[in-house]
mmCIF file with all atom_site columns, C-alpha atoms and ligand atoms in Angstrom:
data_model
loop_
_atom_site.group_PDB
_atom_site.id
_atom_site.type_symbol
_atom_site.label_atom_id
_atom_site.label_alt_id
_atom_site.label_comp_id
_atom_site.label_asym_id
_atom_site.label_entity_id
_atom_site.label_seq_id
_atom_site.pdbx_PDB_ins_code
_atom_site.Cartn_x
_atom_site.Cartn_y
_atom_site.Cartn_z
_atom_site.occupancy
_atom_site.B_iso_or_equiv
_atom_site.pdbx_formal_charge
_atom_site.auth_seq_id
_atom_site.auth_comp_id
_atom_site.auth_asym_id
_atom_site.auth_atom_id
_atom_site.pdbx_PDB_model_num
ATOM   1   C  CA  . MET A 1 1   ? -2.535  -46.978 -15.980 1.00 58.00 ? 1   MET A CA  1
ATOM   2   C  CA  . ALA A 1 2   ? -2.227  -44.639 -18.661 1.00 65.00 ? 2   ALA A CA  1
ATOM   3   C  CA  . LYS A 1 3   ? -5.862  -43.770 -18.007 1.00 71.00 ? 3   LYS A CA  1
ATOM   4   C  CA  . LYS A 1 4   ? -5.300  -42.784 -14.163 1.00 74.00 ? 4   LYS A CA  1
ATOM   5   C  CA  . GLU A 1 5   ? -2.194  -40.699 -15.671 1.00 77.00 ? 5   GLU A CA  1
ATOM   6   C  CA  . SER A 1 6   ? -4.737  -38.914 -17.948 1.00 84.00 ? 6   SER A CA  1
ATOM   7   C  CA  . ARG A 1 7   ? -7.087  -38.581 -15.418 1.00 82.00 ? 7   ARG A CA  1
ATOM   8   C  CA  . ARG A 1 8   ? -4.948  -36.857 -12.755 1.00 84.00 ? 8   ARG A CA  1
ATOM   9   C  CA  . SER A 1 9   ? -3.468  -34.335 -15.912 1.00 87.00 ? 9   SER A CA  1
ATOM   10  C  CA  . PHE A 1 10  ? -7.082  -33.315 -17.021 1.00 86.00 ? 10  PHE A CA  1
ATOM   11  C  CA  . LEU A 1 11  ? -7.920  -32.878 -12.912 1.00 89.00 ? 11  LEU A CA  1
ATOM   12  C  CA  . GLU A 1 12  ? -4.454  -30.262 -12.507 1.00 89.00 ? 12  GLU A CA  1
ATOM   13  C  CA  . LEU A 1 13  ? -5.829  -28.702 -15.355 1.00 90.00 ? 13  LEU A CA  1
ATOM   14  C  CA  . ALA A 1 14  ? -9.359  -28.017 -14.629 1.00 89.00 ? 14  ALA A CA  1
ATOM   15  C  CA  . THR A 1 15  ? -8.137  -26.731 -10.999 1.00 90.00 ? 15  THR A CA  1
ATOM   16  C  CA  . ALA A 1 16  ? -5.128  -24.784 -12.388 1.00 90.00 ? 16  ALA A CA  1
ATOM   17  C  CA  . LEU A 1 17  ? -8.109  -23.182 -14.692 1.00 92.00 ? 17  LEU A CA  1
ATOM   18  C  CA  . ILE A 1 18  ? -10.785 -22.655 -12.028 1.00 90.00 ? 18  ILE A CA  1
ATOM   19  C  CA  . GLY A 1 19  ? -7.934  -20.976 -10.030 1.00 88.00 ? 19  GLY A CA  1
ATOM   20  C  CA  . GLY A 1 20  ? -6.846  -18.852 -12.759 1.00 87.00 ? 20  GLY A CA  1
ATOM   21  C  CA  . ILE A 1 21  ? -10.886 -17.402 -13.368 1.00 89.00 ? 21  ILE A CA  1
ATOM   22  C  CA  . LEU A 1 22  ? -11.334 -17.072 -9.825  1.00 89.00 ? 22  LEU A CA  1
ATOM   23  C  CA  . SER A 1 23  ? -7.996  -15.213 -9.516  1.00 86.00 ? 23  SER A CA  1
ATOM   24  C  CA  . LEU A 1 24  ? -9.089  -12.865 -12.073 1.00 86.00 ? 24  LEU A CA  1
ATOM   25  C  CA  . ALA A 1 25  ? -12.496 -12.305 -11.083 1.00 85.00 ? 25  ALA A CA  1
ATOM   26  C  CA  . ALA A 1 26  ? -11.582 -11.423 -7.667  1.00 83.00 ? 26  ALA A CA  1
ATOM   27  C  CA  . GLY A 1 27  ? -8.334  -9.584  -9.048  1.00 83.00 ? 27  GLY A CA  1
ATOM   28  C  CA  . ILE A 1 28  ? -9.963  -7.087  -11.453 1.00 82.00 ? 28  ILE A CA  1
ATOM   29  C  CA  . PRO A 1 29  ? -11.909 -5.097  -8.698  1.00 78.00 ? 29  PRO A CA  1
ATOM   30  C  CA  . LEU A 1 30  ? -9.408  -5.021  -6.748  1.00 82.00 ? 30  LEU A CA  1
ATOM   31  C  CA  . ILE A 1 31  ? -7.198  -3.658  -9.484  1.00 81.00 ? 31  ILE A CA  1
ATOM   32  C  CA  . GLY A 1 32  ? -9.782  -1.120  -10.680 1.00 78.00 ? 32  GLY A CA  1
ATOM   33  C  CA  . PHE A 1 33  ? -10.422 0.370   -6.818  1.00 74.00 ? 33  PHE A CA  1
ATOM   34  C  CA  . ALA A 1 34  ? -6.318  0.675   -6.625  1.00 76.00 ? 34  ALA A CA  1
ATOM   35  C  CA  . ILE A 1 35  ? -6.357  2.667   -9.238  1.00 75.00 ? 35  ILE A CA  1
ATOM   36  C  CA  . SER A 1 36  ? -9.628  4.178   -10.068 1.00 73.00 ? 36  SER A CA  1
ATOM   37  C  CA  . PRO A 1 37  ? -8.675  7.534   -7.893  1.00 69.00 ? 37  PRO A CA  1
ATOM   38  C  CA  . ALA A 1 38  ? -6.301  8.199   -10.581 1.00 71.00 ? 38  ALA A CA  1
ATOM   39  C  CA  . PHE A 1 39  ? -8.142  9.082   -13.042 1.00 74.00 ? 39  PHE A CA  1
ATOM   40  C  CA  . LYS A 1 40  ? -11.086 10.842  -10.943 1.00 72.00 ? 40  LYS A CA  1
ATOM   41  C  CA  . LYS A 1 41  ? -11.319 14.592  -12.138 1.00 72.00 ? 41  LYS A CA  1
ATOM   42  C  CA  . PRO A 1 42  ? -10.171 16.376  -9.062  1.00 68.00 ? 42  PRO A CA  1
ATOM   43  C  CA  . GLU A 1 43  ? -13.050 18.192  -7.135  1.00 76.00 ? 43  GLU A CA  1
ATOM   44  C  CA  . SER A 1 44  ? -12.859 21.842  -7.196  1.00 82.00 ? 44  SER A CA  1
ATOM   45  C  CA  . LYS A 1 45  ? -13.882 23.821  -3.967  1.00 88.00 ? 45  LYS A CA  1
ATOM   46  C  CA  . TRP A 1 46  ? -14.786 27.523  -2.855  1.00 94.00 ? 46  TRP A CA  1
ATOM   47  C  CA  . VAL A 1 47  ? -11.985 28.798  -0.280  1.00 92.00 ? 47  VAL A CA  1
ATOM   48  C  CA  . ASP A 1 48  ? -12.517 31.281  1.648   1.00 92.00 ? 48  ASP A CA  1
ATOM   49  C  CA  . LEU A 1 49  ? -10.091 34.474  1.396   1.00 91.00 ? 49  LEU A CA  1
ATOM   50  C  CA  . GLY A 1 50  ? -11.506 36.681  4.090   1.00 89.00 ? 50  GLY A CA  1
ATOM   51  C  CA  . LEU A 1 51  ? -14.104 39.759  4.225   1.00 88.00 ? 51  LEU A CA  1
ATOM   52  C  CA  . ALA A 1 52  ? -14.816 41.508  1.022   1.00 87.00 ? 52  ALA A CA  1
ATOM   53  C  CA  . ASP A 1 53  ? -14.348 45.299  2.495   1.00 87.00 ? 53  ASP A CA  1
ATOM   54  C  CA  . ARG A 1 54  ? -11.304 44.042  4.016   1.00 86.00 ? 54  ARG A CA  1
ATOM   55  C  CA  . LEU A 1 55  ? -9.844  43.489  0.316   1.00 85.00 ? 55  LEU A CA  1
ATOM   56  C  CA  . LYS A 1 56  ? -12.026 46.023  -1.333  1.00 86.00 ? 56  LYS A CA  1
ATOM   57  C  CA  . ASN A 1 57  ? -9.866  48.265  -3.321  1.00 84.00 ? 57  ASN A CA  1
ATOM   58  C  CA  . SER A 1 58  ? -6.677  45.975  -3.480  1.00 85.00 ? 58  SER A CA  1
ATOM   59  C  CA  . ARG A 1 59  ? -4.259  46.789  -6.224  1.00 89.00 ? 59  ARG A CA  1
ATOM   60  C  CA  . PHE A 1 60  ? -2.945  43.499  -6.533  1.00 93.00 ? 60  PHE A CA  1
ATOM   61  C  CA  . LYS A 1 61  ? -2.651  42.597  -2.683  1.00 93.00 ? 61  LYS A CA  1
ATOM   62  C  CA  . LYS A 1 62  ? -0.628  39.469  -1.434  1.00 94.00 ? 62  LYS A CA  1
ATOM   63  C  CA  . VAL A 1 63  ? -2.976  36.881  -0.081  1.00 94.00 ? 63  VAL A CA  1
ATOM   64  C  CA  . ASP A 1 64  ? -2.087  33.470  1.225   1.00 94.00 ? 64  ASP A CA  1
ATOM   65  C  CA  . TYR A 1 65  ? -4.539  31.063  2.209   1.00 93.00 ? 65  TYR A CA  1
ATOM   66  C  CA  . THR A 1 66  ? -4.124  27.217  2.766   1.00 92.00 ? 66  THR A CA  1
ATOM   67  C  CA  . PHE A 1 67  ? -7.008  24.662  1.957   1.00 90.00 ? 67  PHE A CA  1
ATOM   68  C  CA  . MET A 1 68  ? -7.997  20.737  2.257   1.00 88.00 ? 68  MET A CA  1
ATOM   69  C  CA  . ALA A 1 69  ? -7.386  18.767  -1.279  1.00 84.00 ? 69  ALA A CA  1
ATOM   70  C  CA  . LYS A 1 70  ? -7.696  15.385  -2.013  1.00 80.00 ? 70  LYS A CA  1
ATOM   71  C  CA  . ASP A 1 71  ? -5.187  13.987  -4.608  1.00 75.00 ? 71  ASP A CA  1
ATOM   72  C  CA  . GLY A 1 72  ? -5.720  10.049  -5.478  1.00 75.00 ? 72  GLY A CA  1
ATOM   73  C  CA  . TRP A 1 73  ? -5.339  8.244   -2.063  1.00 79.00 ? 73  TRP A CA  1
ATOM   74  C  CA  . VAL A 1 74  ? -3.584  11.299  -0.318  1.00 82.00 ? 74  VAL A CA  1
ATOM   75  C  CA  . GLN A 1 75  ? -5.707  13.677  1.822   1.00 85.00 ? 75  GLN A CA  1
ATOM   76  C  CA  . ALA A 1 76  ? -3.494  17.288  2.149   1.00 87.00 ? 76  ALA A CA  1
ATOM   77  C  CA  . THR A 1 77  ? -2.940  20.409  3.118   1.00 91.00 ? 77  THR A CA  1
ATOM   78  C  CA  . LYS A 1 78  ? -2.145  22.485  0.219   1.00 90.00 ? 78  LYS A CA  1
ATOM   79  C  CA  . LYS A 1 79  ? -0.791  26.009  0.353   1.00 91.00 ? 79  LYS A CA  1
ATOM   80  C  CA  . ARG A 1 80  ? -1.633  28.754  -2.217  1.00 92.00 ? 80  ARG A CA  1
ATOM   81  C  CA  . SER A 1 81  ? -0.755  32.507  -2.666  1.00 93.00 ? 81  SER A CA  1
ATOM   82  C  CA  . VAL A 1 82  ? -2.480  34.914  -5.130  1.00 95.00 ? 82  VAL A CA  1
ATOM   83  C  CA  . TYR A 1 83  ? -2.123  38.731  -6.009  1.00 95.00 ? 83  TYR A CA  1
ATOM   84  C  CA  . VAL A 1 84  ? -6.218  39.824  -5.766  1.00 94.00 ? 84  VAL A CA  1
ATOM   85  C  CA  . THR A 1 85  ? -7.330  43.286  -6.921  1.00 92.00 ? 85  THR A CA  1
ATOM   86  C  CA  . ASP A 1 86  ? -10.643 45.184  -7.371  1.00 89.00 ? 86  ASP A CA  1
ATOM   87  C  CA  . ALA A 1 87  ? -11.340 47.657  -9.552  1.00 75.00 ? 87  ALA A CA  1
ATOM   88  C  CA  . GLY A 1 88  ? -13.642 48.823  -6.965  1.00 73.00 ? 88  GLY A CA  1
ATOM   89  C  CA  . ASN A 1 89  ? -17.217 48.303  -8.400  1.00 76.00 ? 89  ASN A CA  1
ATOM   90  C  CA  . GLY A 1 90  ? -17.789 44.425  -7.161  1.00 77.00 ? 90  GLY A CA  1
ATOM   91  C  CA  . GLU A 1 91  ? -15.508 43.289  -10.328 1.00 87.00 ? 91  GLU A CA  1
ATOM   92  C  CA  . TRP A 1 92  ? -12.703 41.007  -8.394  1.00 92.00 ? 92  TRP A CA  1
ATOM   93  C  CA  . SER A 1 93  ? -9.490  39.461  -10.193 1.00 93.00 ? 93  SER A CA  1
ATOM   94  C  CA  . VAL A 1 94  ? -7.805  36.904  -8.462  1.00 95.00 ? 94  VAL A CA  1
ATOM   95  C  CA  . PHE A 1 95  ? -4.539  35.582  -10.097 1.00 96.00 ? 95  PHE A CA  1
ATOM   96  C  CA  . SER A 1 96  ? -2.569  32.466  -9.407  1.00 95.00 ? 96  SER A CA  1
ATOM   97  C  CA  . ARG A 1 97  ? 0.934   33.422  -8.450  1.00 96.00 ? 97  ARG A CA  1
ATOM   98  C  CA  . THR A 1 98  ? 2.166   30.252  -10.095 1.00 95.00 ? 98  THR A CA  1
ATOM   99  C  CA  . CYS A 1 99  ? 4.002   31.254  -13.258 1.00 97.00 ? 99  CYS A CA  1
ATOM   100 C  CA  . SER A 1 100 ? 2.987   29.144  -16.233 1.00 96.00 ? 100 SER A CA  1
ATOM   101 C  CA  . HIS A 1 101 ? 6.295   28.311  -17.470 1.00 96.00 ? 101 HIS A CA  1
ATOM   102 C  CA  . LEU A 1 102 ? 7.873   26.528  -14.809 1.00 96.00 ? 102 LEU A CA  1
ATOM   103 C  CA  . GLY A 1 103 ? 6.027   27.019  -11.493 1.00 94.00 ? 103 GLY A CA  1
ATOM   104 C  CA  . CYS A 1 104 ? 7.823   29.782  -9.745  1.00 96.00 ? 104 CYS A CA  1
ATOM   105 C  CA  . LEU A 1 105 ? 6.091   32.381  -7.935  1.00 96.00 ? 105 LEU A CA  1
ATOM   106 C  CA  . VAL A 1 106 ? 5.719   35.475  -9.789  1.00 97.00 ? 106 VAL A CA  1
ATOM   107 C  CA  . ARG A 1 107 ? 5.766   38.735  -7.898  1.00 96.00 ? 107 ARG A CA  1
ATOM   108 C  CA  . TRP A 1 108 ? 3.629   42.412  -8.308  1.00 96.00 ? 108 TRP A CA  1
ATOM   109 C  CA  . ASP A 1 109 ? 5.831   45.445  -9.903  1.00 96.00 ? 109 ASP A CA  1
ATOM   110 C  CA  . ALA A 1 110 ? 3.805   48.547  -8.833  1.00 93.00 ? 110 ALA A CA  1
ATOM   111 C  CA  . GLN A 1 111 ? 6.242   50.538  -10.625 1.00 95.00 ? 111 GLN A CA  1
ATOM   112 C  CA  . GLU A 1 112 ? 6.180   48.695  -13.718 1.00 93.00 ? 112 GLU A CA  1
ATOM   113 C  CA  . GLU A 1 113 ? 2.404   47.974  -13.508 1.00 94.00 ? 113 GLU A CA  1
ATOM   114 C  CA  . SER A 1 114 ? 3.163   43.730  -14.520 1.00 96.00 ? 114 SER A CA  1
ATOM   115 C  CA  . PHE A 1 115 ? 3.657   40.533  -12.391 1.00 96.00 ? 115 PHE A CA  1
ATOM   116 C  CA  . LEU A 1 116 ? 7.560   39.294  -12.905 1.00 97.00 ? 116 LEU A CA  1
ATOM   117 C  CA  . CYS A 1 117 ? 9.382   36.174  -12.639 1.00 97.00 ? 117 CYS A CA  1
ATOM   118 C  CA  . PRO A 1 118 ? 12.185  35.427  -11.317 1.00 96.00 ? 118 PRO A CA  1
ATOM   119 C  CA  . CYS A 1 119 ? 13.177  32.333  -12.957 1.00 96.00 ? 119 CYS A CA  1
ATOM   120 C  CA  . HIS A 1 120 ? 13.689  32.680  -16.461 1.00 96.00 ? 120 HIS A CA  1
ATOM   121 C  CA  . GLY A 1 121 ? 12.584  37.050  -16.432 1.00 95.00 ? 121 GLY A CA  1
ATOM   122 C  CA  . ALA A 1 122 ? 9.139   36.501  -17.801 1.00 96.00 ? 122 ALA A CA  1
ATOM   123 C  CA  . ILE A 1 123 ? 6.577   39.566  -17.924 1.00 97.00 ? 123 ILE A CA  1
ATOM   124 C  CA  . PHE A 1 124 ? 2.976   39.208  -17.530 1.00 97.00 ? 124 PHE A CA  1
ATOM   125 C  CA  . ASP A 1 125 ? 0.836   42.347  -17.501 1.00 96.00 ? 125 ASP A CA  1
ATOM   126 C  CA  . LYS A 1 126 ? -2.172  43.319  -15.268 1.00 93.00 ? 126 LYS A CA  1
ATOM   127 C  CA  . THR A 1 127 ? -4.621  41.375  -16.988 1.00 94.00 ? 127 THR A CA  1
ATOM   128 C  CA  . GLY A 1 128 ? -1.656  38.190  -16.395 1.00 95.00 ? 128 GLY A CA  1
ATOM   129 C  CA  . ALA A 1 129 ? -1.341  37.917  -20.839 1.00 96.00 ? 129 ALA A CA  1
ATOM   130 C  CA  . VAL A 1 130 ? 2.163   37.239  -21.048 1.00 97.00 ? 130 VAL A CA  1
ATOM   131 C  CA  . VAL A 1 131 ? 4.680   39.860  -22.427 1.00 96.00 ? 131 VAL A CA  1
ATOM   132 C  CA  . ALA A 1 132 ? 7.951   38.365  -22.494 1.00 95.00 ? 132 ALA A CA  1
ATOM   133 C  CA  . GLY A 1 133 ? 9.660   35.378  -21.706 1.00 95.00 ? 133 GLY A CA  1
ATOM   134 C  CA  . PRO A 1 134 ? 8.973   31.806  -21.911 1.00 97.00 ? 134 PRO A CA  1
ATOM   135 C  CA  . PRO A 1 135 ? 5.761   30.982  -20.543 1.00 96.00 ? 135 PRO A CA  1
ATOM   136 C  CA  . PRO A 1 136 ? 3.319   29.446  -22.863 1.00 96.00 ? 136 PRO A CA  1
ATOM   137 C  CA  . GLU A 1 137 ? 0.296   30.164  -20.875 1.00 96.00 ? 137 GLU A CA  1
ATOM   138 C  CA  . PRO A 1 138 ? -0.846  33.546  -18.896 1.00 97.00 ? 138 PRO A CA  1
ATOM   139 C  CA  . LEU A 1 139 ? -1.255  33.769  -15.496 1.00 96.00 ? 139 LEU A CA  1
ATOM   140 C  CA  . GLN A 1 140 ? -4.192  31.549  -14.147 1.00 95.00 ? 140 GLN A CA  1
ATOM   141 C  CA  . LYS A 1 141 ? -7.109  33.517  -12.999 1.00 95.00 ? 141 LYS A CA  1
ATOM   142 C  CA  . LEU A 1 142 ? -8.992  31.923  -10.505 1.00 95.00 ? 142 LEU A CA  1
ATOM   143 C  CA  . GLU A 1 143 ? -13.187 32.012  -10.440 1.00 95.00 ? 143 GLU A CA  1
ATOM   144 C  CA  . THR A 1 144 ? -14.504 34.391  -7.715  1.00 94.00 ? 144 THR A CA  1
ATOM   145 C  CA  . LYS A 1 145 ? -17.520 34.328  -6.101  1.00 93.00 ? 145 LYS A CA  1
ATOM   146 C  CA  . VAL A 1 146 ? -19.103 37.255  -2.596  1.00 92.00 ? 146 VAL A CA  1
ATOM   147 C  CA  . GLU A 1 147 ? -21.310 35.046  -0.515  1.00 93.00 ? 147 GLU A CA  1
ATOM   148 C  CA  . ALA A 1 148 ? -22.254 36.822  2.851   1.00 94.00 ? 148 ALA A CA  1
ATOM   149 C  CA  . GLY A 1 149 ? -19.850 39.393  2.377   1.00 92.00 ? 149 GLY A CA  1
ATOM   150 C  CA  . ILE A 1 150 ? -16.630 36.947  2.317   1.00 93.00 ? 150 ILE A CA  1
ATOM   151 C  CA  . LEU A 1 151 ? -14.341 36.760  -0.995  1.00 93.00 ? 151 LEU A CA  1
ATOM   152 C  CA  . TYR A 1 152 ? -13.957 32.995  -2.533  1.00 94.00 ? 152 TYR A CA  1
ATOM   153 C  CA  . VAL A 1 153 ? -12.126 31.561  -5.193  1.00 94.00 ? 153 VAL A CA  1
ATOM   154 C  CA  . LYS A 1 154 ? -12.750 28.139  -6.817  1.00 93.00 ? 154 LYS A CA  1
ATOM   155 C  CA  . GLU A 1 155 ? -9.806  25.425  -6.263  1.00 88.00 ? 155 GLU A CA  1
ATOM   156 C  CA  . THR A 1 156 ? -9.149  23.030  -8.196  1.00 77.00 ? 156 THR A CA  1
HETATM 157 S  S1  . FES B 2 .   ? 9.210   29.479  -14.036 1.00 52.75 ? 1   FES B S1  1
HETATM 158 FE FE1 . FES B 2 .   ? 8.640   31.179  -14.989 1.00 52.75 ? 1   FES B FE1 1
HETATM 159 S  S2  . FES B 2 .   ? 9.798   32.196  -16.585 1.00 52.75 ? 1   FES B S2  1
HETATM 160 FE FE2 . FES B 2 .   ? 10.255  30.540  -15.968 1.00 52.75 ? 1   FES B FE2 1
#
């Protein structure tokens, strides 16, 4: 009787062990598949801002645009607002309007020659550097290129 009992215990233990190993073998790849997008570096892409000729000699012209971005499992349309300026020599500067403090939208003040943030009084100069207020970093300056007469900015 005791021998039958120990065989039963052994079989139960062996079944539980094999079941556990199979669950781990199937579960680890599934968990990796589910969470891996969170660890992927976001893709950057070039976004069309329009004809470079149309924007030529712009002096901190506000341009709004949308683009498709993938964030983890979610593919969504994102809106962005930037200021475009052209020194007239083909050197483009495109500044994000997102304040580096808490993300409010800055506006260009032509008289002050500065970007002003309405939320906590930050002031950025025309190079995007912080002049006053709490922002820890300058305004983001986006990478640009002109191809086939179209001005592009690099989005991440
Ligand atoms: S969000 Fe711009 S200063 Fe705080």
